Short mmCIF file of C-alpha atoms and ligand atoms in Angstrom, two decimals:
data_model
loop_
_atom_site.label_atom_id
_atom_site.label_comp_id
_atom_site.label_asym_id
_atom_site.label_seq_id
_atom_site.Cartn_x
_atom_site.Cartn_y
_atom_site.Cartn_z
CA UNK A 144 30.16 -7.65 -24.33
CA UNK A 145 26.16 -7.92 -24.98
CA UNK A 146 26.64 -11.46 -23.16
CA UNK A 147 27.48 -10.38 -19.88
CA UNK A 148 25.22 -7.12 -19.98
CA UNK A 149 22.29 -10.18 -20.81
CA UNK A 150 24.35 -12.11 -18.15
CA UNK A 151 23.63 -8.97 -15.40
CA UNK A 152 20.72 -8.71 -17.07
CA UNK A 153 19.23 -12.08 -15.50
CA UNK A 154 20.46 -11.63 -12.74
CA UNK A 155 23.68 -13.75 -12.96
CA UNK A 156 27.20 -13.40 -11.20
CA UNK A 157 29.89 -12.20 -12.83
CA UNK A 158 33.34 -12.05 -11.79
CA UNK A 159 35.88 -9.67 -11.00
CA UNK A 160 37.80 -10.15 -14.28
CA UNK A 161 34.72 -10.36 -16.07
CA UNK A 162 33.66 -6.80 -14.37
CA UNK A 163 36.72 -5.33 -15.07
CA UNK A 164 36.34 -6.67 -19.14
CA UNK A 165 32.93 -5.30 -19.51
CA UNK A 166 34.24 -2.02 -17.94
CA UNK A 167 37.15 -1.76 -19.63
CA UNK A 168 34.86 -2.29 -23.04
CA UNK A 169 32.02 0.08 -22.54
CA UNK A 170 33.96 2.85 -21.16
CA UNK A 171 36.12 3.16 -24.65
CA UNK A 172 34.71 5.72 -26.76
CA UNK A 173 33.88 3.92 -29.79
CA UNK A 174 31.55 1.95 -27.88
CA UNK A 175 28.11 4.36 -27.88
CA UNK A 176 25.85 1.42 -29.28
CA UNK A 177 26.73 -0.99 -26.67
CA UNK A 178 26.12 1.78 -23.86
CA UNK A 179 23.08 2.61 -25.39
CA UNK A 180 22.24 -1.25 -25.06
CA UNK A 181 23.20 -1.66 -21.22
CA UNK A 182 20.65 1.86 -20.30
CA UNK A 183 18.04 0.18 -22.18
CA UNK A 184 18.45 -3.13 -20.47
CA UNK A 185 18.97 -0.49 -17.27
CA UNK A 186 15.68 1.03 -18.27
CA UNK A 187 13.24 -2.54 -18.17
CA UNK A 188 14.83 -3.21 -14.84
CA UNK A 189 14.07 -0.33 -13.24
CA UNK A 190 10.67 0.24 -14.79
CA UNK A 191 9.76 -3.43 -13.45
CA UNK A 192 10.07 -2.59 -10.07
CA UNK A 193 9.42 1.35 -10.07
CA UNK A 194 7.63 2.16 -13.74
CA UNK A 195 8.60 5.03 -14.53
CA UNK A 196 8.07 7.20 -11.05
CA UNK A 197 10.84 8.90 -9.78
CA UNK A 198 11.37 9.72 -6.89
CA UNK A 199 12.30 13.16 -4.62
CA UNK A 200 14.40 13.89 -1.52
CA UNK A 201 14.93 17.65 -0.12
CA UNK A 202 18.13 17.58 0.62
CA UNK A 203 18.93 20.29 4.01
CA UNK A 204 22.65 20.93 4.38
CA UNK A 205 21.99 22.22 7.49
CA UNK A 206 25.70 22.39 8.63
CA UNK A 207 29.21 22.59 6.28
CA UNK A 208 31.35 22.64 9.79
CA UNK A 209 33.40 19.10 9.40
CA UNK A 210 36.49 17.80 11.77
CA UNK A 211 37.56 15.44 8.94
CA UNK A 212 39.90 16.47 6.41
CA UNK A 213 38.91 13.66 3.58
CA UNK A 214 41.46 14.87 0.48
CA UNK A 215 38.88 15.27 -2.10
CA UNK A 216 36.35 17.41 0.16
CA UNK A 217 35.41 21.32 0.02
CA UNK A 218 34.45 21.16 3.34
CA UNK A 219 37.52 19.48 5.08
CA UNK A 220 38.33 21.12 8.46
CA UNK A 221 42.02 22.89 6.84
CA UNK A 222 39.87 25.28 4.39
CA UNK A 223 40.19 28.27 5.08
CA UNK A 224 38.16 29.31 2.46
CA UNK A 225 34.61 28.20 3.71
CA UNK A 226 32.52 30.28 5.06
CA UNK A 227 30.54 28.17 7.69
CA UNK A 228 27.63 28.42 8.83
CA UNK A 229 25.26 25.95 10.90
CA UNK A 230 21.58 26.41 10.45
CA UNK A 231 19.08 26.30 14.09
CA UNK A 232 16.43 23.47 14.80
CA UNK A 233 14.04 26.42 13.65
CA UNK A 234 15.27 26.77 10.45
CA UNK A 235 15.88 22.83 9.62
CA UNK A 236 12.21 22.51 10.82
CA UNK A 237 10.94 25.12 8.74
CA UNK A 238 13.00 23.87 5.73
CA UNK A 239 11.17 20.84 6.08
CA UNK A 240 7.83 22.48 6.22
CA UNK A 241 8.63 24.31 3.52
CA UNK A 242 9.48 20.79 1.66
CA UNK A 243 6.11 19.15 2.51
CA UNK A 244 4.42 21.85 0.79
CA UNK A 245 6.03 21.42 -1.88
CA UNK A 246 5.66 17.58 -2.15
CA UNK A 247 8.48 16.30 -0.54
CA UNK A 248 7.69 13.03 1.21
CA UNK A 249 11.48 12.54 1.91
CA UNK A 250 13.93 14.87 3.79
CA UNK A 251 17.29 14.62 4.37
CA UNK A 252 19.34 15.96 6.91
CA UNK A 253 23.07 16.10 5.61
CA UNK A 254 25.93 17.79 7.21
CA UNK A 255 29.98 17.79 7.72
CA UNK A 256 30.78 15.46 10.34
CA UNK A 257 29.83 18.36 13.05
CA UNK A 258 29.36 17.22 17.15
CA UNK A 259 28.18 20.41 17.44
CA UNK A 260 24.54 19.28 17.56
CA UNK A 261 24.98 16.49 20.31
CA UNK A 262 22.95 13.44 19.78
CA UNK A 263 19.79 14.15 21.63
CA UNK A 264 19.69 17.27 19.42
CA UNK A 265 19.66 15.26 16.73
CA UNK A 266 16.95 12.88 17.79
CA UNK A 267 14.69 15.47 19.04
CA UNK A 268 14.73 17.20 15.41
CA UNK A 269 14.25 13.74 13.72
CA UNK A 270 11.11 13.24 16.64
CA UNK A 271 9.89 17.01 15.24
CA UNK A 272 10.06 16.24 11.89
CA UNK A 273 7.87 13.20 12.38
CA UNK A 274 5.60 14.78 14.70
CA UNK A 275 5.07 17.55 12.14
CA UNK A 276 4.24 15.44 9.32
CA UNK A 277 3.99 11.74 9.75
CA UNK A 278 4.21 10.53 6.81
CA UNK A 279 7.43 11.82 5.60
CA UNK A 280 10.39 9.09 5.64
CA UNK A 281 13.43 11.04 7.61
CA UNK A 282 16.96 10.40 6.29
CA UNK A 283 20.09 11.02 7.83
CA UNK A 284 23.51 11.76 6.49
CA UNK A 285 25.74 13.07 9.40
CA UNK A 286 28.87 10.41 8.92
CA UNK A 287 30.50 7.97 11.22
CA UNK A 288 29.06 7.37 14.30
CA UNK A 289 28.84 4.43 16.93
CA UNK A 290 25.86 1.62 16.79
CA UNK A 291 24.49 3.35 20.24
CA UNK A 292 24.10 6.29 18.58
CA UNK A 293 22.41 5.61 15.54
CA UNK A 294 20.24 2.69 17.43
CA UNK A 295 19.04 5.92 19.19
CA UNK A 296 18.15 8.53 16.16
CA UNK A 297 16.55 5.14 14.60
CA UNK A 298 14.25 4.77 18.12
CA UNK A 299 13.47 8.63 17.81
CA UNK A 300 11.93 7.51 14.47
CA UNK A 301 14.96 8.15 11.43
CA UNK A 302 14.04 5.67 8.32
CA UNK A 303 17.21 5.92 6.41
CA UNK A 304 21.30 6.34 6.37
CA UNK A 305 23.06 7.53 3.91
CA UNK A 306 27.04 6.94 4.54
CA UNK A 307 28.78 6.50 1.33
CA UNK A 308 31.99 4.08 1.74
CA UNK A 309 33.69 6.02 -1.14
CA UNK A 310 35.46 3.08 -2.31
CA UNK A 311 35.56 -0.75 -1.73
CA UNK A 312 39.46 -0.94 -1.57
CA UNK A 313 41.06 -0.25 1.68
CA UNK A 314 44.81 0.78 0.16
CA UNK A 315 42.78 2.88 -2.31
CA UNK A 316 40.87 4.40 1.02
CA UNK A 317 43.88 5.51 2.24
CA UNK A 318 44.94 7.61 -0.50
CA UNK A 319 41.78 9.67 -0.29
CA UNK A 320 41.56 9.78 3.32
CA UNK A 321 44.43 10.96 6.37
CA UNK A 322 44.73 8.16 8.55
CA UNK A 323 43.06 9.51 11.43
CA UNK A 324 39.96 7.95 9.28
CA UNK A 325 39.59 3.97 8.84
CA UNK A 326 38.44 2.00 6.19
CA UNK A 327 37.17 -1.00 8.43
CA UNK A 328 35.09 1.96 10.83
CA UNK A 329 33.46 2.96 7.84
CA UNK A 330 32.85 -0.12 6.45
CA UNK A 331 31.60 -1.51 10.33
CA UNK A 332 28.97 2.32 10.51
CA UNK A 333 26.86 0.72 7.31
CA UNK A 334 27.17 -3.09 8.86
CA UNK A 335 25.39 -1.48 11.80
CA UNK A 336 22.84 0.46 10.20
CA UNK A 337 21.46 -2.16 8.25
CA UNK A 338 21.33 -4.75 11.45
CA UNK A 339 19.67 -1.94 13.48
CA UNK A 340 16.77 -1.87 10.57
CA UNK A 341 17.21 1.53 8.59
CA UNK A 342 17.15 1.57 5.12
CA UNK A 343 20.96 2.07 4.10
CA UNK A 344 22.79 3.99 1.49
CA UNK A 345 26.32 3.22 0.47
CA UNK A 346 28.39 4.83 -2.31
CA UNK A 347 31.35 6.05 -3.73
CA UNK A 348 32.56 8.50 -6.07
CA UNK A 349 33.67 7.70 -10.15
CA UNK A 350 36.62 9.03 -11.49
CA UNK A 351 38.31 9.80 -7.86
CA UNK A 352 41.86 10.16 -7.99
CA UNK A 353 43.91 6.66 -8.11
CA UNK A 354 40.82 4.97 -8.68
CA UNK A 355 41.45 1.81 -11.12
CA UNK A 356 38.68 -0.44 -13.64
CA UNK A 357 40.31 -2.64 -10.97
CA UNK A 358 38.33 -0.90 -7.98
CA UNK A 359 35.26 -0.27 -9.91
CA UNK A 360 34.72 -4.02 -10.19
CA UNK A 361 35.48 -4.21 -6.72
CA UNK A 362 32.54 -1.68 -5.93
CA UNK A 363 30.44 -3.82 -7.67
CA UNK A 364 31.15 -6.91 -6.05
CA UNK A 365 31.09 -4.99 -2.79
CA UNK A 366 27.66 -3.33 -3.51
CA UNK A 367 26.27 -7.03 -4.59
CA UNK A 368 27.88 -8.54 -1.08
CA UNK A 369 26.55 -5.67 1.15
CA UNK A 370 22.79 -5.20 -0.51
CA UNK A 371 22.13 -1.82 0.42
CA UNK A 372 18.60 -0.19 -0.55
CA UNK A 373 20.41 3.24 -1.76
CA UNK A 374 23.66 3.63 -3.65
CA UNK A 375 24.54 7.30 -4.33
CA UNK A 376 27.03 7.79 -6.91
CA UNK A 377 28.40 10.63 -8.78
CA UNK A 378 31.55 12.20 -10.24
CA UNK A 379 34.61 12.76 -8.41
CA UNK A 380 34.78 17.23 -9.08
CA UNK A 381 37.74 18.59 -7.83
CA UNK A 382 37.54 21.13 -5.32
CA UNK A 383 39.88 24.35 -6.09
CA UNK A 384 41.18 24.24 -2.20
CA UNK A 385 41.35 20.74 -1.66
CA UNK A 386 44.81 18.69 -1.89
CA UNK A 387 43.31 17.17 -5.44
CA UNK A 388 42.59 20.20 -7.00
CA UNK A 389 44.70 19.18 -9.98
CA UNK A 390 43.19 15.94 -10.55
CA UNK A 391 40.51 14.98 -13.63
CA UNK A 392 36.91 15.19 -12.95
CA UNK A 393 34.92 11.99 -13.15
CA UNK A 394 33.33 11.18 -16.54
CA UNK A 395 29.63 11.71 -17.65
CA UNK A 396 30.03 8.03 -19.58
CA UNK A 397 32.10 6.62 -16.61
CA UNK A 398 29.27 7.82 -14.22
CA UNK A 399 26.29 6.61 -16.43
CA UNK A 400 27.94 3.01 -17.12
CA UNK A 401 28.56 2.87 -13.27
CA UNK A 402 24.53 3.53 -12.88
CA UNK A 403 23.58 1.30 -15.33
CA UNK A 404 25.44 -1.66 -14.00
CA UNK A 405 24.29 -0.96 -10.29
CA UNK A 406 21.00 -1.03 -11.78
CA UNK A 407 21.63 -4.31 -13.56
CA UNK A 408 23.87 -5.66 -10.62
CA UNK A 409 20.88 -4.33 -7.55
CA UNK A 410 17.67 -4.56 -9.44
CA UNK A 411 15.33 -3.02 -6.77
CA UNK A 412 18.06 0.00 -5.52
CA UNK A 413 17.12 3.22 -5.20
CA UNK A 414 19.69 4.76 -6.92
CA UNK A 415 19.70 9.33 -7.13
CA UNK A 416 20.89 11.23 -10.73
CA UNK A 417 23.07 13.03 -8.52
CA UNK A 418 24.08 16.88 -8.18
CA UNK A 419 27.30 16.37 -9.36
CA UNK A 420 26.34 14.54 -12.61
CA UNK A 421 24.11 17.63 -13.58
CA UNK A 422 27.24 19.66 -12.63
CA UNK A 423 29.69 17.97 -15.03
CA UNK A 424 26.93 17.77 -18.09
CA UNK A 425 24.32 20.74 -18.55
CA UNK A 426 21.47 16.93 -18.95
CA UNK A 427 23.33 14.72 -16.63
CA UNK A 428 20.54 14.13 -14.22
CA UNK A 429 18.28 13.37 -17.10
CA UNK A 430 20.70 10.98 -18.82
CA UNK A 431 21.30 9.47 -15.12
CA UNK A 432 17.72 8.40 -15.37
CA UNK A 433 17.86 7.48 -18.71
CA UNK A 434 20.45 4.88 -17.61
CA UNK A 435 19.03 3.33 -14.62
CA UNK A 436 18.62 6.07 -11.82
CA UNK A 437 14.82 6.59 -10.20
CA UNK A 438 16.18 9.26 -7.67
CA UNK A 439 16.54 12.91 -7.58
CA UNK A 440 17.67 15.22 -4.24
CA UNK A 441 17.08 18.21 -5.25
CA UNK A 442 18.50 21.07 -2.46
CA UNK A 443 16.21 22.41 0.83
CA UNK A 444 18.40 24.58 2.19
CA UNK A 445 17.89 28.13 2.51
CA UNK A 446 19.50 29.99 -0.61
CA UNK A 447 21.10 32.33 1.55
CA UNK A 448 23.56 29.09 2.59
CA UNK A 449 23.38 26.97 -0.13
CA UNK A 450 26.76 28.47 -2.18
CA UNK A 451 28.46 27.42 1.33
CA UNK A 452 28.37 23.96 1.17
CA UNK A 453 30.92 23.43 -1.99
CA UNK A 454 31.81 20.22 -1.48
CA UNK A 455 33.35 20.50 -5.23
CA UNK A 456 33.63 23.73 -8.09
CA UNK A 457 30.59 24.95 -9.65
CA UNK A 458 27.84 22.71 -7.90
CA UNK A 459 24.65 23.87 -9.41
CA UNK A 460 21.01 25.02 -8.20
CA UNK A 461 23.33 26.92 -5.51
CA UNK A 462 21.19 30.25 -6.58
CA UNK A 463 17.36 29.55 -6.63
CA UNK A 464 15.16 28.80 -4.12
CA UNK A 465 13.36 25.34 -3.57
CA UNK A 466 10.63 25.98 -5.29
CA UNK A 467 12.07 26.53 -8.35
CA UNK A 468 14.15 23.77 -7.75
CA UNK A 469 11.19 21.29 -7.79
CA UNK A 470 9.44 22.80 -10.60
CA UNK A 471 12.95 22.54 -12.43
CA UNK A 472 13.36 19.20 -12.02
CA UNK A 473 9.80 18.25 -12.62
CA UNK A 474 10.10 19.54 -16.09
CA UNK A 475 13.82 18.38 -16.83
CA UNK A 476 12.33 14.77 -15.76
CA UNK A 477 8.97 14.61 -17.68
CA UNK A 478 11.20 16.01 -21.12
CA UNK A 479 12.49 12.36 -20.59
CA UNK A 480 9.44 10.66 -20.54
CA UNK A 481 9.47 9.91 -16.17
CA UNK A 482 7.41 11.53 -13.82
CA UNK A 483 8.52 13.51 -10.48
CA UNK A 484 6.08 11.51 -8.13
CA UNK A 485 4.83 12.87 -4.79
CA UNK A 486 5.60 9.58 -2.32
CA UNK A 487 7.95 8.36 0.49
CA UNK A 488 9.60 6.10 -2.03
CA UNK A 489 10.68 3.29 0.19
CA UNK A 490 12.60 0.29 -1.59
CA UNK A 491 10.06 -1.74 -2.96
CA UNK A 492 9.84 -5.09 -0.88
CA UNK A 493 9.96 -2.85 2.27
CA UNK A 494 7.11 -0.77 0.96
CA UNK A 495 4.56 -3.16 0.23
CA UNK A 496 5.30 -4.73 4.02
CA UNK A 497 5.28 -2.93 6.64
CA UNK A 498 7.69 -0.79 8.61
CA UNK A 499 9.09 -0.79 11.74
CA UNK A 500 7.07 -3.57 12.89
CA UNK A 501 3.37 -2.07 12.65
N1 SAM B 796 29.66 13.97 6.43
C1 SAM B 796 28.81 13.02 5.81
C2 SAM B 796 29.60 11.81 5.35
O1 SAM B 796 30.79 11.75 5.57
O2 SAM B 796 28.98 10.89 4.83
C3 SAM B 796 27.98 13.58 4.68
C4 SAM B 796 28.54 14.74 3.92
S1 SAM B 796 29.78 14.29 2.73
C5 SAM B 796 30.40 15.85 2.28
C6 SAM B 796 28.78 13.78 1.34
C7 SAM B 796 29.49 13.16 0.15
O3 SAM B 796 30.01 14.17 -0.69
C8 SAM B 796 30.68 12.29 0.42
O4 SAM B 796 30.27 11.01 0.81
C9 SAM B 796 31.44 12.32 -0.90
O5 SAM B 796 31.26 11.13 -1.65
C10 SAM B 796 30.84 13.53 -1.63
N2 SAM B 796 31.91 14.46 -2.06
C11 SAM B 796 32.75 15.14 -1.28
N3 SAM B 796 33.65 15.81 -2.04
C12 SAM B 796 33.36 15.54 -3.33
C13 SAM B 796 33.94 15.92 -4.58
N4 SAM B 796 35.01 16.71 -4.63
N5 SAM B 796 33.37 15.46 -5.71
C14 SAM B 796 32.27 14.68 -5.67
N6 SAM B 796 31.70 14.28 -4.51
C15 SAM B 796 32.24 14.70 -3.35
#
């Protein structure tokens, strides 16, 4: 097993089958030293390219309105049970102030996939962000859309994506998806963002229902083909109205082996200790860095919204305000020995060029 994580660790190929062995291996519970060895290996990579900074993004859930109905999803259009709410371009704007103050130098705008805000709507808020403060990096994560429309929020001046492809396998898309939803369009939304120039995030969740070691090599293979600068990964939690309510959460051990072999697989990604891994274990964020990760995203929103966007049971940091948040985090991620750093955090070869032409 050490031979392939040195393997990854150079930077060499491995195969599906040899994927699915190391998997297989590292996830068994007997198996703590050799975990311990990938994170470390984990650890040098990331710490060549980003030392030990880690990086922030406010994350504004500015609307939990959706019209898809993915299985796994709080937010799916058939629950009832969701109070929803949208928030006005005052409030995002001010939630983005608010953010700057605090040392933000990354928002994100994230939201159920709601037409309610047309796309000029959009674009003007991205233009008012930027106007406000320049040097903030705008992300959006508003689902599928068509190239036209995010070649426009780009031109208004958006820097980054985020669409997670929640899994590599198109039969194993369909089981957590209706089939109003297709694999190939999802696939085909993060082709297009990274030929129109944005920085792009791709993704899935670990532990989802059906998923196989199988598909979890074939994430990796897919992540390696598709180079994206972000991968955002976390456990599957089920959601108590959702159709998979009954299924198994996603692993802490699961998650941080998944992390750690992006890491190794994508040396330069940016890659978040999620929400949802400091949902299913009281440290998860902190182990998440301590195996690879040099993201956080902590929450924006206004607390008076934030316990309506459940996209899964018991999501933390739904109660305090942002502040807290940040000075939370700060703390958790110095304990480890990393430091909550006050920058755009860009991927690395695109920070040391320059952007968008200039
Ligand atoms: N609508 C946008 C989209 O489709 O990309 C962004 C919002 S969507 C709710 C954000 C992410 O939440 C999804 O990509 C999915 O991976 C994650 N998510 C949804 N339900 C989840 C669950 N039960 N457990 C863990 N993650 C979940």
């Amino acid at each position: 097993m050490k031979e392939q994580i040195d393997k990854l660790y150079r930077n060499t190929f491995l195969t599906k089958e040899e994927y699915i062995d190391l998997l297989s291996k590292l996830t068994q519970t007997g198996q703590q030293g050799q975990r311990d060895y990938l994170y470390q290996k984990a650890r040098t990579v990331r710490e060549k390219y980003y030392q030990k900074k880690v990086y922030t993004r406010g994350l504004i859930e500015f609307s939990n309105y959706c019209k898809n109905n993915c299985y796994y999803c709080g937010i799916r259009a058939e629950n009832q049970n969701v109070e929803r709410y949208r928030l006005t371009p005052e409030e995002i704007l001010a939630c983005a102030d608010e953010g700057y103050h605090l040392g933000f130098r990354t928002v994100v705008l994230q939201s159920g996939e709601d037409f309610f805000y047309d796309t000029k709507q959009i674009g003007n808020l991205v233009a008012a962000i930027k106007k406000q403060h320049a040097d903030t990096a705008v992300t959006l994560s508003l689902g599928e859309r068509e190239k036209p429309v995010y070649q426009y929020w780009y031109d208004c001046g958006a820097d980054r994506y985020l669409l997670r492809h929640e899994t590599a396998t198109k039969t194993h898309y369909q089981k957590l998806h209706p089939s109003g939803l297709s694999f190939e369009h999802r696939i085909q939304c993060l082709l297009d963002l990274k030929e129109i120039g944005y920085q792009v995030g791709a993704g899935f969740m670990v532990g989802s229902p059906f998923q196989t070691l199988e598909h979890l090599a074939a994430e990796l293979l897919f992540l390696k083909k598709l180079e994206p600068h972000m991968v955002g990964i976390g456990p599957f939690i089920a959601q108590k109205d959702s159709p998979f309510a009954a299924y198994p959460n996603g692993t802490l051990d699961q998650t941080l082996v998944l992390l750690a072999l992006i890491r190794l697989t994508l040396p330069k990604v940016l890659l978040p200790a999620t929400t949802a891994l400091g949902t299913i274990d009281p440290q998860g964020r902190e182990k998440g860095i301590l195996a690879g990760a040099n993201v956080v995203m902590p929450n924006l929103s206004p607390a008076a919204v934030r316990k309506k966007y459940q996209l899964y049971d018991n999501k933390i940091c739904t109660g305090e305000e942002s502040a807290q948040c940040r000075g939370c985090l700060e703390t958790r991620i110095r304990s480890v020995g990393y430091e909550l750093v006050t920058e755009r955090g860009d991927y690395v070869d695109l920070a040391v060029c320059t952007k968008r032409g200039e």
